[in-house]
mmCIF file of C-alpha atoms in Angstrom:
data_model
loop_
_atom_site.group_PDB
_atom_site.id
_atom_site.type_symbol
_atom_site.label_atom_id
_atom_site.label_comp_id
_atom_site.label_asym_id
_atom_site.label_seq_id
_atom_site.Cartn_x
_atom_site.Cartn_y
_atom_site.Cartn_z
ATOM 1 C CA UNK A 791 30.276 -9.985 -18.802
ATOM 2 C CA UNK A 792 30.203 -7.008 -16.574
ATOM 3 C CA UNK A 793 27.650 -4.264 -16.422
ATOM 4 C CA UNK A 794 28.458 -0.704 -15.716
ATOM 5 C CA UNK A 795 26.118 0.139 -12.899
ATOM 6 C CA UNK A 796 24.746 3.377 -14.198
ATOM 7 C CA UNK A 797 22.073 4.753 -16.497
ATOM 8 C CA UNK A 798 19.362 3.854 -14.088
ATOM 9 C CA UNK A 799 17.731 5.520 -11.133
ATOM 10 C CA UNK A 800 17.769 4.335 -7.545
ATOM 11 C CA UNK A 801 14.572 5.499 -5.877
ATOM 12 C CA UNK A 802 14.542 5.821 -2.114
ATOM 13 C CA UNK A 803 11.371 6.872 -0.300
ATOM 14 C CA UNK A 804 12.318 8.435 3.027
ATOM 15 C CA UNK A 805 10.267 9.619 5.939
ATOM 16 C CA UNK A 806 12.287 11.104 8.789
ATOM 17 C CA UNK A 807 15.465 9.150 8.113
ATOM 18 C CA UNK A 808 18.049 11.557 9.544
ATOM 19 C CA UNK A 809 21.174 9.673 10.546
ATOM 20 C CA UNK A 810 20.413 6.779 8.200
ATOM 21 C CA UNK A 811 19.786 8.180 4.727
ATOM 22 C CA UNK A 812 23.296 9.638 4.269
ATOM 23 C CA UNK A 813 24.875 6.295 5.172
ATOM 24 C CA UNK A 814 22.565 4.490 2.767
ATOM 25 C CA UNK A 815 23.509 6.881 -0.069
ATOM 26 C CA UNK A 816 27.224 6.574 0.736
ATOM 27 C CA UNK A 817 26.860 2.780 0.657
ATOM 28 C CA UNK A 818 25.239 2.914 -2.781
ATOM 29 C CA UNK A 819 27.908 5.258 -4.157
ATOM 30 C CA UNK A 820 30.576 2.684 -3.264
ATOM 31 C CA UNK A 821 29.083 0.092 -5.606
ATOM 32 C CA UNK A 822 27.195 2.059 -8.239
ATOM 33 C CA UNK A 823 27.227 5.396 -9.970
ATOM 34 C CA UNK A 824 23.505 5.297 -10.701
ATOM 35 C CA UNK A 825 21.526 8.462 -10.051
ATOM 36 C CA UNK A 826 20.027 8.443 -6.595
ATOM 37 C CA UNK A 827 16.573 9.954 -6.144
ATOM 38 C CA UNK A 828 15.347 10.404 -2.597
ATOM 39 C CA UNK A 829 11.647 11.153 -2.189
ATOM 40 C CA UNK A 830 11.141 12.797 1.173
ATOM 41 C CA UNK A 831 7.611 11.921 2.264
ATOM 42 C CA UNK A 832 6.930 15.108 4.216
ATOM 43 C CA UNK A 833 9.908 14.548 6.515
ATOM 44 C CA UNK A 834 10.043 16.979 9.410
ATOM 45 C CA UNK A 835 13.666 16.293 10.343
ATOM 46 C CA UNK A 836 16.933 16.870 8.472
ATOM 47 C CA UNK A 837 16.329 14.132 5.853
ATOM 48 C CA UNK A 838 16.150 16.527 2.879
ATOM 49 C CA UNK A 839 19.407 18.353 3.677
ATOM 50 C CA UNK A 840 21.204 15.170 4.628
ATOM 51 C CA UNK A 841 20.221 13.401 1.403
ATOM 52 C CA UNK A 842 21.149 16.267 -0.904
ATOM 53 C CA UNK A 843 24.485 16.810 0.881
ATOM 54 C CA UNK A 844 25.193 13.115 0.390
ATOM 55 C CA UNK A 845 24.712 13.630 -3.348
ATOM 56 C CA UNK A 846 21.154 12.530 -4.055
ATOM 57 C CA UNK A 847 18.492 14.329 -6.053
ATOM 58 C CA UNK A 848 15.767 15.080 -3.527
ATOM 59 C CA UNK A 849 12.104 15.315 -4.425
ATOM 60 C CA UNK A 850 10.266 16.839 -1.523
ATOM 61 C CA UNK A 851 6.599 16.086 -0.832
ATOM 62 C CA UNK A 852 5.001 18.930 1.163
ATOM 63 C CA UNK A 853 3.317 16.491 3.547
ATOM 64 C CA UNK A 854 3.212 12.796 4.319
ATOM 65 C CA UNK A 855 1.437 10.797 1.609
ATOM 66 C CA UNK A 856 2.411 7.275 2.642
ATOM 67 C CA UNK A 857 5.043 4.805 1.457
ATOM 68 C CA UNK A 858 3.359 3.765 -1.801
ATOM 69 C CA UNK A 859 2.589 7.329 -2.858
ATOM 70 C CA UNK A 860 6.167 8.452 -2.114
ATOM 71 C CA UNK A 861 7.554 5.575 -4.146
ATOM 72 C CA UNK A 862 5.167 6.343 -6.990
ATOM 73 C CA UNK A 863 6.416 9.947 -6.992
ATOM 74 C CA UNK A 864 9.885 8.525 -7.594
ATOM 75 C CA UNK A 865 8.653 6.434 -10.527
ATOM 76 C CA UNK A 866 6.849 9.395 -12.070
ATOM 77 C CA UNK A 867 9.952 11.539 -11.708
ATOM 78 C CA UNK A 868 12.176 8.825 -13.209
ATOM 79 C CA UNK A 869 9.846 8.401 -16.177
ATOM 80 C CA UNK A 870 9.859 12.141 -16.736
ATOM 81 C CA UNK A 871 13.647 12.150 -16.681
ATOM 82 C CA UNK A 872 13.697 9.323 -19.215
ATOM 83 C CA UNK A 873 15.233 6.524 -17.147
ATOM 84 C CA UNK A 874 14.699 3.081 -18.642
ATOM 85 C CA UNK A 875 15.411 1.161 -15.452
ATOM 86 C CA UNK A 876 15.025 1.780 -11.756
ATOM 87 C CA UNK A 877 15.821 0.166 -8.450
ATOM 88 C CA UNK A 878 13.711 0.959 -5.414
ATOM 89 C CA UNK A 879 15.154 0.534 -1.946
ATOM 90 C CA UNK A 880 14.594 1.635 1.631
ATOM 91 C CA UNK A 881 16.419 4.532 3.253
ATOM 92 C CA UNK A 882 16.991 2.903 6.625
ATOM 93 C CA UNK A 883 19.932 0.717 5.673
ATOM 94 C CA UNK A 884 17.979 -2.532 5.677
ATOM 95 C CA UNK A 885 18.761 -3.190 2.023
ATOM 96 C CA UNK A 886 22.389 -3.945 1.228
ATOM 97 C CA UNK A 887 23.663 -1.945 -1.806
ATOM 98 C CA UNK A 888 25.802 -4.961 -2.733
ATOM 99 C CA UNK A 889 22.586 -6.614 -3.968
ATOM 100 C CA UNK A 890 21.715 -3.820 -6.443
ATOM 101 C CA UNK A 891 23.746 -5.531 -9.155
ATOM 102 C CA UNK A 892 21.963 -8.869 -8.572
ATOM 103 C CA UNK A 893 18.611 -7.140 -8.911
ATOM 104 C CA UNK A 894 19.198 -4.925 -11.922
ATOM 105 C CA UNK A 895 21.148 -7.297 -14.177
ATOM 106 C CA UNK A 896 18.246 -9.570 -15.240
ATOM 107 C CA UNK A 897 16.116 -6.474 -15.911
ATOM 108 C CA UNK A 898 18.765 -4.733 -18.052
ATOM 109 C CA UNK A 899 19.352 -8.020 -19.905
ATOM 110 C CA UNK A 900 15.565 -8.032 -20.587
ATOM 111 C CA UNK A 901 15.092 -11.467 -19.064
ATOM 112 C CA UNK A 902 12.342 -10.180 -16.767
ATOM 113 C CA UNK A 903 10.404 -6.960 -16.191
ATOM 114 C CA UNK A 904 10.616 -6.907 -12.398
ATOM 115 C CA UNK A 905 13.037 -8.496 -9.969
ATOM 116 C CA UNK A 906 11.965 -8.699 -6.341
ATOM 117 C CA UNK A 907 14.671 -8.966 -3.732
ATOM 118 C CA UNK A 908 13.797 -11.598 -1.150
ATOM 119 C CA UNK A 909 15.098 -11.958 2.369
ATOM 120 C CA UNK A 910 13.959 -15.535 2.606
ATOM 121 C CA UNK A 911 15.196 -17.309 -0.528
ATOM 122 C CA UNK A 912 18.631 -17.621 0.992
ATOM 123 C CA UNK A 913 19.654 -17.966 4.569
ATOM 124 C CA UNK A 914 20.167 -14.359 5.551
ATOM 125 C CA UNK A 915 20.533 -12.755 8.918
ATOM 126 C CA UNK A 916 17.121 -11.158 8.676
ATOM 127 C CA UNK A 917 14.488 -12.140 11.189
ATOM 128 C CA UNK A 918 11.023 -10.671 10.734
ATOM 129 C CA UNK A 919 8.749 -10.261 13.741
ATOM 130 C CA UNK A 920 6.285 -13.127 14.262
ATOM 131 C CA UNK A 921 3.114 -11.296 13.166
ATOM 132 C CA UNK A 922 4.816 -10.064 10.016
ATOM 133 C CA UNK A 923 6.082 -13.555 9.249
ATOM 134 C CA UNK A 924 2.566 -14.977 9.626
ATOM 135 C CA UNK A 925 1.193 -12.274 7.325
ATOM 136 C CA UNK A 926 3.844 -12.977 4.702
ATOM 137 C CA UNK A 927 3.139 -16.705 4.893
ATOM 138 C CA UNK A 928 -0.615 -16.175 4.577
ATOM 139 C CA UNK A 929 -0.410 -13.809 1.598
ATOM 140 C CA UNK A 930 2.336 -15.980 0.118
ATOM 141 C CA UNK A 931 -0.159 -18.861 -0.093
ATOM 142 C CA UNK A 932 -2.794 -16.623 -1.697
ATOM 143 C CA UNK A 933 -0.214 -15.399 -4.218
ATOM 144 C CA UNK A 934 0.783 -18.993 -4.978
ATOM 145 C CA UNK A 935 -2.839 -20.010 -5.579
ATOM 146 C CA UNK A 936 -3.601 -17.001 -7.789
ATOM 147 C CA UNK A 937 -0.390 -16.722 -9.790
ATOM 148 C CA UNK A 938 1.078 -20.216 -9.554
ATOM 149 C CA UNK A 939 4.293 -18.616 -8.351
ATOM 150 C CA UNK A 940 5.894 -18.913 -4.970
ATOM 151 C CA UNK A 941 6.819 -15.437 -3.754
ATOM 152 C CA UNK A 942 8.588 -15.542 -0.439
ATOM 153 C CA UNK A 943 8.797 -11.826 0.240
ATOM 154 C CA UNK A 944 5.824 -9.968 -1.218
ATOM 155 C CA UNK A 945 6.347 -6.918 0.988
ATOM 156 C CA UNK A 946 9.889 -6.435 -0.264
ATOM 157 C CA UNK A 947 10.688 -2.807 -1.030
ATOM 158 C CA UNK A 948 13.932 -3.860 -2.723
ATOM 159 C CA UNK A 949 13.095 -4.288 -6.412
ATOM 160 C CA UNK A 950 14.428 -3.566 -9.872
ATOM 161 C CA UNK A 951 12.097 -2.764 -12.734
ATOM 162 C CA UNK A 952 12.043 -1.553 -16.306
ATOM 163 C CA UNK A 953 10.178 1.339 -17.901
ATOM 164 C CA UNK A 954 7.042 -0.690 -18.682
ATOM 165 C CA UNK A 955 6.586 -1.627 -15.039
ATOM 166 C CA UNK A 956 7.440 1.909 -13.928
ATOM 167 C CA UNK A 957 4.601 3.128 -16.139
ATOM 168 C CA UNK A 958 2.269 0.580 -14.570
ATOM 169 C CA UNK A 959 3.384 1.548 -11.051
ATOM 170 C CA UNK A 960 2.831 5.207 -11.973
ATOM 171 C CA UNK A 961 -0.819 4.475 -12.852
ATOM 172 C CA UNK A 962 -3.842 4.699 -10.564
ATOM 173 C CA UNK A 963 -3.652 0.936 -9.974
ATOM 174 C CA UNK A 964 -0.709 1.328 -7.582
ATOM 175 C CA UNK A 965 -1.714 1.447 -3.908
ATOM 176 C CA UNK A 966 -0.757 4.642 -2.093
ATOM 177 C CA UNK A 967 -0.384 3.134 1.362
ATOM 178 C CA UNK A 968 1.527 -0.073 1.248
ATOM 179 C CA UNK A 969 2.136 -2.273 -1.806
ATOM 180 C CA UNK A 970 2.113 -5.987 -1.006
ATOM 181 C CA UNK A 971 0.838 -9.255 -2.486
ATOM 182 C CA UNK A 972 -1.886 -7.331 -4.343
ATOM 183 C CA UNK A 973 0.743 -5.662 -6.544
ATOM 184 C CA UNK A 974 2.346 -9.043 -7.340
ATOM 185 C CA UNK A 975 -1.066 -10.372 -8.395
ATOM 186 C CA UNK A 976 -1.625 -7.246 -10.512
ATOM 187 C CA UNK A 977 1.787 -7.761 -12.177
ATOM 188 C CA UNK A 978 0.840 -11.345 -12.942
ATOM 189 C CA UNK A 979 -2.530 -10.362 -14.404
ATOM 190 C CA UNK A 980 -0.920 -7.636 -16.503
ATOM 191 C CA UNK A 981 1.375 -10.251 -18.000
ATOM 192 C CA UNK A 982 4.641 -8.854 -16.642
ATOM 193 C CA UNK A 983 7.574 -11.217 -16.202
ATOM 194 C CA UNK A 984 8.785 -11.241 -12.628
ATOM 195 C CA UNK A 985 11.093 -13.254 -10.447
ATOM 196 C CA UNK A 986 12.537 -13.267 -6.984
ATOM 197 C CA UNK A 987 16.219 -13.316 -6.223
ATOM 198 C CA UNK A 988 17.870 -13.654 -2.841
ATOM 199 C CA UNK A 989 19.296 -10.402 -1.487
ATOM 200 C CA UNK A 990 21.154 -9.387 1.615
ATOM 201 C CA UNK A 991 19.024 -7.569 4.168
ATOM 202 C CA UNK A 992 19.924 -6.349 7.592
ATOM 203 C CA UNK A 993 17.671 -5.791 10.549
ATOM 204 C CA UNK A 994 16.787 -2.131 10.331
ATOM 205 C CA UNK A 995 17.599 0.133 13.226
ATOM 206 C CA UNK A 996 14.129 1.535 13.024
ATOM 207 C CA UNK A 997 11.132 0.470 10.982
ATOM 208 C CA UNK A 998 9.907 3.865 9.985
ATOM 209 C CA UNK A 999 7.260 3.358 7.338
ATOM 210 C CA UNK A 1000 5.369 0.251 8.177
ATOM 211 C CA UNK A 1001 4.817 -2.194 10.972
ATOM 212 C CA UNK A 1002 3.171 -0.872 14.062
ATOM 213 C CA UNK A 1003 1.516 2.034 12.282
ATOM 214 C CA UNK A 1004 -0.879 -0.089 10.275
ATOM 215 C CA UNK A 1005 -3.314 -1.936 12.425
ATOM 216 C CA UNK A 1006 -2.755 -5.618 11.515
ATOM 217 C CA UNK A 1007 -6.487 -6.440 11.335
ATOM 218 C CA UNK A 1008 -7.229 -3.478 9.097
ATOM 219 C CA UNK A 1009 -4.214 -4.410 7.022
ATOM 220 C CA UNK A 1010 -5.431 -7.961 6.460
ATOM 221 C CA UNK A 1011 -8.885 -6.650 5.571
ATOM 222 C CA UNK A 1012 -7.444 -4.118 3.136
ATOM 223 C CA UNK A 1013 -5.173 -6.646 1.470
ATOM 224 C CA UNK A 1014 -7.936 -9.251 1.111
ATOM 225 C CA UNK A 1015 -10.288 -6.663 -0.382
ATOM 226 C CA UNK A 1016 -7.579 -5.355 -2.672
ATOM 227 C CA UNK A 1017 -6.725 -8.853 -3.957
ATOM 228 C CA UNK A 1018 -10.420 -9.659 -4.336
ATOM 229 C CA UNK A 1019 -11.221 -6.579 -6.443
ATOM 230 C CA UNK A 1020 -8.026 -7.107 -8.463
ATOM 231 C CA UNK A 1021 -9.457 -10.481 -9.476
ATOM 232 C CA UNK A 1022 -12.793 -8.874 -10.364
ATOM 233 C CA UNK A 1023 -11.128 -6.365 -12.673
ATOM 234 C CA UNK A 1024 -10.914 -7.539 -16.259
ATOM 235 C CA UNK A 1025 -7.918 -5.550 -17.514
ATOM 236 C CA UNK B 1101 -39.826 -8.725 13.328
ATOM 237 C CA UNK B 1102 -41.967 -9.732 10.381
ATOM 238 C CA UNK B 1103 -40.710 -11.743 7.423
ATOM 239 C CA UNK B 1104 -41.164 -8.708 5.145
ATOM 240 C CA UNK B 1105 -39.017 -6.596 7.474
ATOM 241 C CA UNK B 1106 -36.324 -9.276 7.475
ATOM 242 C CA UNK B 1107 -36.304 -9.650 3.704
ATOM 243 C CA UNK B 1108 -36.204 -5.880 3.238
ATOM 244 C CA UNK B 1109 -33.284 -5.493 5.672
ATOM 245 C CA UNK B 1110 -31.398 -8.367 4.036
ATOM 246 C CA UNK B 1111 -31.816 -6.802 0.602
ATOM 247 C CA UNK B 1112 -30.512 -3.487 1.945
ATOM 248 C CA UNK B 1113 -27.526 -5.159 3.625
ATOM 249 C CA UNK B 1114 -26.578 -7.343 0.656
ATOM 250 C CA UNK B 1115 -27.219 -4.506 -1.821
ATOM 251 C CA UNK B 1116 -24.944 -2.170 0.131
ATOM 252 C CA UNK B 1117 -22.230 -4.828 0.130
ATOM 253 C CA UNK B 1118 -22.398 -5.354 -3.634
ATOM 254 C CA UNK B 1119 -22.488 -1.645 -4.468
ATOM 255 C CA UNK B 1120 -19.419 -0.973 -2.295
ATOM 256 C CA UNK B 1121 -17.422 -3.843 -3.834
ATOM 257 C CA UNK B 1122 -18.368 -2.659 -7.338
ATOM 258 C CA UNK B 1123 -17.313 0.923 -6.515
ATOM 259 C CA UNK B 1124 -13.945 -0.308 -5.228
ATOM 260 C CA UNK B 1125 -13.523 -2.471 -8.324
ATOM 261 C CA UNK B 1126 -14.102 0.559 -10.563
ATOM 262 C CA UNK B 1127 -11.639 2.544 -8.425
ATOM 263 C CA UNK B 1128 -14.375 5.060 -7.598
ATOM 264 C CA UNK B 1129 -13.961 4.286 -3.893
ATOM 265 C CA UNK B 1130 -10.656 3.690 -2.120
ATOM 266 C CA UNK B 1131 -10.304 0.556 0.012
ATOM 267 C CA UNK B 1132 -9.697 2.789 3.005
ATOM 268 C CA UNK B 1133 -13.160 4.348 2.783
ATOM 269 C CA UNK B 1134 -14.948 1.126 1.997
ATOM 270 C CA UNK B 1135 -14.094 -0.345 5.406
ATOM 271 C CA UNK B 1136 -16.870 1.319 7.437
ATOM 272 C CA UNK B 1137 -19.485 0.728 4.732
ATOM 273 C CA UNK B 1138 -18.703 -2.946 4.297
ATOM 274 C CA UNK B 1139 -18.784 -3.335 8.070
ATOM 275 C CA UNK B 1140 -22.293 -1.847 8.105
ATOM 276 C CA UNK B 1141 -23.589 -4.125 5.349
ATOM 277 C CA UNK B 1142 -22.040 -7.075 7.161
ATOM 278 C CA UNK B 1143 -23.525 -5.920 10.475
ATOM 279 C CA UNK B 1144 -27.032 -5.702 9.030
ATOM 280 C CA UNK B 1145 -26.819 -9.189 7.523
ATOM 281 C CA UNK B 1146 -25.435 -10.716 10.733
ATOM 282 C CA UNK B 1147 -28.115 -9.093 12.895
ATOM 283 C CA UNK B 1148 -30.934 -10.316 10.643
ATOM 284 C CA UNK B 1149 -29.645 -13.861 10.289
ATOM 285 C CA UNK B 1150 -28.618 -14.161 13.934
ATOM 286 C CA UNK B 1151 -31.860 -12.960 15.413
ATOM 287 C CA UNK B 1152 -30.983 -13.903 19.018
ATOM 288 C CA UNK B 1153 -28.114 -11.422 18.925
ATOM 289 C CA UNK B 1154 -30.473 -8.675 17.783
ATOM 290 C CA UNK B 1155 -32.919 -9.516 20.591
ATOM 291 C CA UNK B 1156 -30.106 -9.564 23.111
ATOM 292 C CA UNK B 1157 -28.900 -6.159 21.886
ATOM 293 C CA UNK B 1158 -32.474 -4.849 22.052
ATOM 294 C CA UNK B 1159 -32.746 -5.862 25.717
ATOM 295 C CA UNK B 1160 -29.263 -4.506 26.404
ATOM 296 C CA UNK B 1161 -30.022 -1.003 25.171
ATOM 297 C CA UNK B 1162 -33.566 -1.065 26.556
ATOM 298 C CA UNK B 1163 -35.382 -0.717 23.252
ATOM 299 C CA UNK B 1164 -38.918 -2.038 22.727
ATOM 300 C CA UNK B 1165 -38.630 -3.668 19.315
ATOM 301 C CA UNK B 1166 -35.694 -5.110 17.333
ATOM 302 C CA UNK B 1167 -36.452 -2.723 14.444
ATOM 303 C CA UNK B 1168 -35.732 0.183 16.790
ATOM 304 C CA UNK B 1169 -32.357 -1.396 17.587
ATOM 305 C CA UNK B 1170 -31.536 -1.562 13.884
ATOM 306 C CA UNK B 1171 -32.557 2.089 13.481
ATOM 307 C CA UNK B 1172 -30.479 3.197 16.450
ATOM 308 C CA UNK B 1173 -27.399 1.382 15.199
ATOM 309 C CA UNK B 1174 -27.953 2.814 11.747
ATOM 310 C CA UNK B 1175 -28.123 6.286 13.222
ATOM 311 C CA UNK B 1176 -25.005 5.771 15.341
ATOM 312 C CA UNK B 1177 -23.153 4.545 12.285
ATOM 313 C CA UNK B 1178 -24.123 7.633 10.269
ATOM 314 C CA UNK B 1179 -22.991 9.808 13.147
ATOM 315 C CA UNK B 1180 -19.601 8.082 13.269
ATOM 316 C CA UNK B 1181 -19.010 8.123 9.539
ATOM 317 C CA UNK B 1182 -19.883 11.837 9.460
ATOM 318 C CA UNK B 1183 -17.400 12.501 12.216
ATOM 319 C CA UNK B 1184 -14.781 10.494 10.335
ATOM 320 C CA UNK B 1185 -15.434 12.491 7.178
ATOM 321 C CA UNK B 1186 -15.204 15.770 9.113
ATOM 322 C CA UNK B 1187 -11.774 14.704 10.359
ATOM 323 C CA UNK B 1188 -10.669 13.783 6.823
ATOM 324 C CA UNK B 1189 -12.083 17.031 5.459
ATOM 325 C CA UNK B 1190 -10.171 19.070 8.024
ATOM 326 C CA UNK B 1191 -6.966 17.294 7.068
ATOM 327 C CA UNK B 1192 -7.623 17.718 3.341
ATOM 328 C CA UNK B 1193 -8.397 21.423 3.755
ATOM 329 C CA UNK B 1194 -5.139 22.004 5.558
ATOM 330 C CA UNK B 1195 -3.211 19.940 2.979
ATOM 331 C CA UNK B 1196 -4.718 21.889 0.071
ATOM 332 C CA UNK B 1197 -3.751 25.142 1.815
ATOM 333 C CA UNK B 1198 -0.147 23.943 2.287
ATOM 334 C CA UNK B 1199 0.004 22.727 -1.295
ATOM 335 C CA UNK B 1200 -1.282 25.968 -2.824
ATOM 336 C CA UNK B 1201 1.045 28.053 -0.648
ATOM 337 C CA UNK B 1202 4.012 25.926 -1.670
ATOM 338 C CA UNK B 1203 3.074 26.154 -5.345
ATOM 339 C CA UNK B 1204 2.636 29.937 -5.181
ATOM 340 C CA UNK B 1205 5.977 30.382 -3.418
ATOM 341 C CA UNK B 1206 7.884 28.129 -5.830
ATOM 342 C CA UNK B 1207 6.314 29.834 -8.869
ATOM 343 C CA UNK B 1208 7.378 33.199 -7.472
ATOM 344 C CA UNK B 1209 10.899 31.873 -6.906
ATOM 345 C CA UNK B 1210 11.142 30.588 -10.495
ATOM 346 C CA UNK B 1211 10.365 33.966 -12.029
#
């Protein structure tokens, strides 16, 4: 059985990704004719022009709102345009377009609501920095305890989701700064079906959105608090 | 520091903590803004329970009584959080300006 890779949106949040975003879009166009939506998060470089010349629909935020908020803009736009499925991926070329099919198929087949692309399920060539790896391991254990599911890559920005999850991500529950293990726990508590699949990821030329910017200690605090209040919420 | 003073300060510290967590839970307060407040509640509780630290701090800053130290730190905290809010307010003001200008221009272009 083969799926035509269209009728869904590919959402790409981009902040100052000149020189990378066009290549990412070209890579996607080789394997899929899905509509590509780039959300420029207040980029000050040539990202907007580059993305629209490469054939993407560009939604332009007037100033930087953060990764989560940019992504959420993409979901809101997709819902408004009536897309039933979406794939979110990074602009910097870290996510291999070859994996789009792997991600979207179980969602279109209605086997799950969200598919999270993991770097770590399979032996890939991706090596995360030590601090990041420790963080992933730590929050991975918390996720395992709270959801009973082993999620190897909770920070993954390479996901496929259906309309129901898009609606949830478009709500106030979605974090504006950086979605992580807290979102996985929210998905679990909302009763969404999710699974991880191995995807191909490359070491990015530049980590533009996260890592380095967020102070690790503040990040751990924020994530712990976020998970804690998620558990306190009844919904 | 008398027992009454200690109990009062502990109630304030613990109360602050609970109120902040509840506000975050109800999504009335973003995690980002809760950080400084939770730190304060935590600070009060630590200083009361670990009295030696409070006495050491009192000697360090040259205050007479530990209550003064608590007051001074409370004041410094309020000063800092006000400064932080002023910075945020400045940023928000400029963002609202940009947003309204952009909206006005794009509405003009649509007509």
